[in-house]
PDB file of C-alpha atoms in Angstrom:
ATOM      1  CA  MET A1366     122.070 151.383  31.663  1.00 49.00           C
ATOM      2  CA  GLU A1367     123.247 149.005  34.492  1.00 55.00           C
ATOM      3  CA  ARG A1368     126.710 149.594  35.693  1.00 55.00           C
ATOM      4  CA  LEU A1369     129.065 147.330  37.238  1.00 54.00           C
ATOM      5  CA  TRP A1370     131.494 148.435  40.013  1.00 56.00           C
ATOM      6  CA  ALA A1371     135.041 147.123  40.484  1.00 58.00           C
ATOM      7  CA  PRO A1372     136.988 149.455  42.069  1.00 57.00           C
ATOM      8  CA  TRP A1373     139.848 146.986  43.078  1.00 53.00           C
ATOM      9  CA  ARG A1374     140.457 146.977  39.399  1.00 53.00           C
ATOM     10  CA  ALA A1375     141.163 150.828  39.345  1.00 54.00           C
ATOM     11  CA  VAL A1376     144.554 150.382  40.460  1.00 52.00           C
ATOM     12  CA  TYR A1377     145.486 149.177  37.070  1.00 47.00           C
ATOM     13  CA  VAL A1378     143.876 151.033  34.726  1.00 46.00           C
ATOM     14  CA  GLY A1379     146.230 153.519  33.059  1.00 47.00           C
ATOM     15  CA  LYS A1380     149.157 151.842  33.806  1.00 51.00           C
ATOM     16  CA  SER A1381     151.831 151.358  31.146  1.00 47.00           C
ATOM     17  CA  THR A1382     151.639 147.918  29.033  1.00 51.00           C
ATOM     18  CA  GLY A1383     155.024 148.830  27.665  1.00 59.00           C
ATOM     19  CA  ARG A1384     156.877 146.176  30.109  1.00 59.00           C
ATOM     20  CA  THR A1385     160.762 146.181  30.150  1.00 72.00           C
ATOM     21  CA  GLU A1386     161.081 143.647  32.801  1.00 86.00           C
ATOM     22  CA  CYS A1387     159.513 140.097  33.036  1.00 94.00           C
ATOM     23  CA  ILE A1388     156.539 140.482  35.603  1.00 94.00           C
ATOM     24  CA  PHE A1389     157.025 136.868  36.537  1.00 96.00           C
ATOM     25  CA  CYS A1390     160.560 137.628  37.541  1.00 97.00           C
ATOM     26  CA  ALA A1391     160.045 141.096  39.006  1.00 96.00           C
ATOM     27  CA  LYS A1392     157.397 139.579  41.314  1.00 96.00           C
ATOM     28  CA  LEU A1393     159.846 136.681  42.324  1.00 95.00           C
ATOM     29  CA  GLN A1394     162.416 139.224  43.380  1.00 96.00           C
ATOM     30  CA  ASP A1395     160.355 141.065  45.173  1.00 96.00           C
ATOM     31  CA  ASN A1396     159.573 140.431  48.807  1.00 94.00           C
ATOM     32  CA  ARG A1397     156.059 141.842  48.921  1.00 97.00           C
ATOM     33  CA  ASP A1398     154.109 138.778  48.372  1.00 97.00           C
ATOM     34  CA  GLU A1399     150.694 139.725  49.689  1.00 96.00           C
ATOM     35  CA  GLU A1400     150.921 143.001  47.292  1.00 96.00           C
ATOM     36  CA  ASN A1401     152.226 141.075  44.554  1.00 97.00           C
ATOM     37  CA  LEU A1402     149.607 138.339  44.783  1.00 97.00           C
ATOM     38  CA  LEU A1403     152.684 135.562  45.122  1.00 98.00           C
ATOM     39  CA  LEU A1404     151.127 132.553  47.146  1.00 97.00           C
ATOM     40  CA  LEU A1405     153.758 130.084  47.322  1.00 97.00           C
ATOM     41  CA  ARG A1406     157.499 129.986  46.777  1.00 97.00           C
ATOM     42  CA  ARG A1407     159.423 126.976  46.094  1.00 98.00           C
ATOM     43  CA  GLU A1408     162.899 125.794  45.206  1.00 98.00           C
ATOM     44  CA  HIS A1409     162.218 125.291  41.490  1.00 98.00           C
ATOM     45  CA  ALA A1410     158.774 127.110  40.844  1.00 98.00           C
ATOM     46  CA  PHE A1411     155.847 129.636  42.570  1.00 98.00           C
ATOM     47  CA  VAL A1412     152.503 130.221  42.242  1.00 98.00           C
ATOM     48  CA  LEU A1413     150.586 133.505  42.078  1.00 97.00           C
ATOM     49  CA  MET A1414     147.153 134.901  41.402  1.00 97.00           C
ATOM     50  CA  ASN A1415     146.599 136.157  38.007  1.00 94.00           C
ATOM     51  CA  LEU A1416     146.253 139.947  38.036  1.00 91.00           C
ATOM     52  CA  TYR A1417     143.615 139.597  35.210  1.00 87.00           C
ATOM     53  CA  PRO A1418     141.701 136.747  36.131  1.00 90.00           C
ATOM     54  CA  TYR A1419     138.885 134.839  34.294  1.00 87.00           C
ATOM     55  CA  ASN A1420     137.386 133.800  37.166  1.00 90.00           C
ATOM     56  CA  ASN A1421     137.919 134.011  41.199  1.00 91.00           C
ATOM     57  CA  GLY A1422     140.760 132.154  42.130  1.00 95.00           C
ATOM     58  CA  HIS A1423     142.660 131.960  38.773  1.00 96.00           C
ATOM     59  CA  LEU A1424     145.975 131.064  39.631  1.00 97.00           C
ATOM     60  CA  LEU A1425     149.733 130.653  37.761  1.00 98.00           C
ATOM     61  CA  VAL A1426     152.244 128.154  38.151  1.00 98.00           C
ATOM     62  CA  ALA A1427     155.652 129.403  36.799  1.00 98.00           C
ATOM     63  CA  PRO A1428     159.275 128.099  36.952  1.00 98.00           C
ATOM     64  CA  ASN A1429     161.549 130.549  39.182  1.00 98.00           C
ATOM     65  CA  ARG A1430     164.029 130.156  36.232  1.00 97.00           C
ATOM     66  CA  HIS A1431     163.366 132.738  33.716  1.00 97.00           C
ATOM     67  CA  VAL A1432     162.523 130.220  30.442  1.00 96.00           C
ATOM     68  CA  GLY A1433     159.636 130.607  27.442  1.00 95.00           C
ATOM     69  CA  ASP A1434     159.237 127.507  26.527  1.00 95.00           C
ATOM     70  CA  VAL A1435     158.247 123.793  27.906  1.00 95.00           C
ATOM     71  CA  THR A1436     160.866 122.070  26.173  1.00 96.00           C
ATOM     72  CA  GLU A1437     163.696 124.329  28.328  1.00 97.00           C
ATOM     73  CA  LEU A1438     162.361 123.054  32.246  1.00 97.00           C
ATOM     74  CA  THR A1439     164.762 120.988  33.930  1.00 98.00           C
ATOM     75  CA  PRO A1440     163.302 117.469  35.074  1.00 98.00           C
ATOM     76  CA  GLU A1441     162.911 118.965  38.593  1.00 98.00           C
ATOM     77  CA  GLU A1442     161.007 122.155  37.316  1.00 98.00           C
ATOM     78  CA  TRP A1443     158.669 120.225  35.628  1.00 97.00           C
ATOM     79  CA  LEU A1444     157.815 117.962  38.778  1.00 98.00           C
ATOM     80  CA  GLU A1445     157.498 120.860  41.017  1.00 98.00           C
ATOM     81  CA  ILE A1446     155.517 123.000  38.421  1.00 98.00           C
ATOM     82  CA  PHE A1447     152.893 120.253  38.067  1.00 97.00           C
ATOM     83  CA  THR A1448     153.168 118.859  41.938  1.00 98.00           C
ATOM     84  CA  LEU A1449     151.935 122.438  42.971  1.00 98.00           C
ATOM     85  CA  THR A1450     149.387 122.454  40.130  1.00 98.00           C
ATOM     86  CA  LYS A1451     147.847 119.721  41.875  1.00 98.00           C
ATOM     87  CA  ASP A1452     148.478 121.088  45.431  1.00 98.00           C
ATOM     88  CA  MET A1453     146.693 124.332  44.143  1.00 98.00           C
ATOM     89  CA  VAL A1454     143.591 122.204  42.648  1.00 98.00           C
ATOM     90  CA  GLU A1455     143.215 120.570  45.559  1.00 98.00           C
ATOM     91  CA  ILE A1456     143.145 123.811  47.705  1.00 98.00           C
ATOM     92  CA  LEU A1457     140.969 125.654  45.333  1.00 98.00           C
ATOM     93  CA  ARG A1458     138.617 122.799  45.925  1.00 98.00           C
ATOM     94  CA  ARG A1459     138.955 123.487  49.366  1.00 97.00           C
ATOM     95  CA  VAL A1460     138.238 126.894  49.601  1.00 97.00           C
ATOM     96  CA  MET A1461     135.899 127.912  46.270  1.00 95.00           C
ATOM     97  CA  ARG A1462     134.378 124.524  45.971  1.00 96.00           C
ATOM     98  CA  PRO A1463     134.428 124.822  41.888  1.00 96.00           C
ATOM     99  CA  ASP A1464     132.473 122.148  39.646  1.00 95.00           C
ATOM    100  CA  GLY A1465     135.652 121.757  37.590  1.00 95.00           C
ATOM    101  CA  PHE A1466     138.612 123.646  36.300  1.00 95.00           C
ATOM    102  CA  ASN A1467     140.685 124.757  33.023  1.00 94.00           C
ATOM    103  CA  ILE A1468     144.139 123.735  33.661  1.00 96.00           C
ATOM    104  CA  GLY A1469     146.318 124.832  30.250  1.00 95.00           C
ATOM    105  CA  ILE A1470     149.404 126.387  28.901  1.00 95.00           C
ATOM    106  CA  ASN A1471     149.511 128.767  26.248  1.00 94.00           C
ATOM    107  CA  LEU A1472     152.903 128.323  24.090  1.00 91.00           C
ATOM    108  CA  GLY A1473     154.104 131.442  22.039  1.00 90.00           C
ATOM    109  CA  LYS A1474     152.088 134.555  21.330  1.00 90.00           C
ATOM    110  CA  VAL A1475     150.042 133.314  18.758  1.00 90.00           C
ATOM    111  CA  ALA A1476     149.007 130.658  21.168  1.00 89.00           C
ATOM    112  CA  GLY A1477     147.458 133.162  23.224  1.00 87.00           C
ATOM    113  CA  ALA A1478     150.200 133.666  25.898  1.00 87.00           C
ATOM    114  CA  GLY A1479     150.099 137.013  27.409  1.00 87.00           C
ATOM    115  CA  ILE A1480     153.663 136.630  28.513  1.00 91.00           C
ATOM    116  CA  PRO A1481     155.237 134.248  26.023  1.00 93.00           C
ATOM    117  CA  GLU A1482     158.824 134.577  27.613  1.00 95.00           C
ATOM    118  CA  HIS A1483     157.972 133.157  30.927  1.00 96.00           C
ATOM    119  CA  PHE A1484     156.520 129.696  30.531  1.00 97.00           C
ATOM    120  CA  HIS A1485     153.415 129.203  33.534  1.00 97.00           C
ATOM    121  CA  VAL A1486     150.308 126.992  33.690  1.00 97.00           C
ATOM    122  CA  HIS A1487     146.910 128.775  33.988  1.00 97.00           C
ATOM    123  CA  ILE A1488     144.648 127.127  36.501  1.00 97.00           C
ATOM    124  CA  VAL A1489     141.064 128.327  36.224  1.00 95.00           C
ATOM    125  CA  PRO A1490     138.395 127.415  38.760  1.00 95.00           C
ATOM    126  CA  ARG A1491     135.086 126.922  36.731  1.00 93.00           C
ATOM    127  CA  TRP A1492     131.343 126.844  38.237  1.00 91.00           C
ATOM    128  CA  GLU A1493     128.029 125.540  36.370  1.00 87.00           C
ATOM    129  CA  GLY A1494     126.770 128.411  34.649  1.00 77.00           C
ATOM    130  CA  ASP A1495     129.650 130.850  35.271  1.00 76.00           C
ATOM    131  CA  THR A1496     129.497 131.716  31.719  1.00 67.00           C
ATOM    132  CA  SER A1497     127.093 134.333  31.447  1.00 52.00           C
ATOM    133  CA  PHE A1498     125.248 136.833  29.027  1.00 47.00           C
ATOM    134  CA  MET A1499     128.024 139.383  29.932  1.00 47.00           C
ATOM    135  CA  THR A1500     130.779 137.472  28.813  1.00 51.00           C
ATOM    136  CA  VAL A1501     129.152 135.989  25.658  1.00 45.00           C
ATOM    137  CA  PHE A1502     127.640 139.913  24.371  1.00 46.00           C
ATOM    138  CA  GLY A1503     129.504 142.223  26.404  1.00 47.00           C
ATOM    139  CA  GLU A1504     132.862 140.266  26.665  1.00 56.00           C
ATOM    140  CA  VAL A1505     133.029 141.559  30.005  1.00 58.00           C
ATOM    141  CA  ARG A1506     133.801 139.190  32.757  1.00 62.00           C
ATOM    142  CA  VAL A1507     132.575 139.519  36.378  1.00 66.00           C
ATOM    143  CA  ILE A1508     134.588 138.993  39.322  1.00 73.00           C
ATOM    144  CA  PRO A1509     132.445 138.742  42.195  1.00 73.00           C
ATOM    145  CA  GLU A1510     135.044 139.112  44.955  1.00 82.00           C
ATOM    146  CA  ALA A1511     138.296 141.282  45.356  1.00 86.00           C
ATOM    147  CA  LEU A1512     141.577 139.885  44.609  1.00 91.00           C
ATOM    148  CA  GLY A1513     143.109 140.918  48.215  1.00 92.00           C
ATOM    149  CA  ASP A1514     140.296 138.713  49.763  1.00 92.00           C
ATOM    150  CA  THR A1515     140.578 135.665  47.728  1.00 95.00           C
ATOM    151  CA  TYR A1516     144.659 135.988  48.406  1.00 96.00           C
ATOM    152  CA  ALA A1517     143.677 135.540  52.124  1.00 96.00           C
ATOM    153  CA  LYS A1518     141.083 133.025  52.116  1.00 96.00           C
ATOM    154  CA  LEU A1519     143.739 130.936  49.773  1.00 97.00           C
ATOM    155  CA  ARG A1520     146.985 131.962  52.286  1.00 97.00           C
ATOM    156  CA  LYS A1521     145.033 130.834  55.322  1.00 97.00           C
ATOM    157  CA  THR A1522     144.138 127.558  53.938  1.00 96.00           C
ATOM    158  CA  LEU A1523     147.857 126.883  52.513  1.00 97.00           C
ATOM    159  CA  GLN A1524     149.269 127.341  56.041  1.00 96.00           C
ATOM    160  CA  GLU A1525     146.251 125.580  57.516  1.00 96.00           C
ATOM    161  CA  VAL A1526     147.153 122.590  55.633  1.00 96.00           C
ATOM    162  CA  GLY A1527     150.864 123.064  56.138  1.00 95.00           C
ATOM    163  CA  LEU A1528     151.870 124.010  52.411  1.00 94.00           C
ATOM    164  CA  ALA A1529     152.661 127.471  53.162  1.00 88.00           C
TER     165      ALA A1529
END
């Protein structure tokens, strides 16, 4: 039997899933950005890394305000969310050199939203051949780089280009 080791995920095993507060709001109110994988803060929106990524570099862009639906966003929030989405695609291209992206929004639990109470946009870098037999047969994703390492690379580049 082959084993895949991902020791960085051990901190998430056994955590309670009975959330009582919005994880996005909690991370935004906390000042430990690196620990929370929060990359950028802006007036109306912020960017953080997905704690359970589909691929390396999977980012989330969300409004600072706790709203659950696209129809509740102000024009300023909408503009900032999608400006940040564009900026982060450029940063991910520079740092990770993906072949493409999936950018998506899941509205409501039945649409696949893991946190339906706080609107967010997913940015998922994709590489030619990144869907392997592991995903298809084993329902397992292989994330080759630790989240902290990806965070450090992205933050460094954000600072270099003057976005952070």
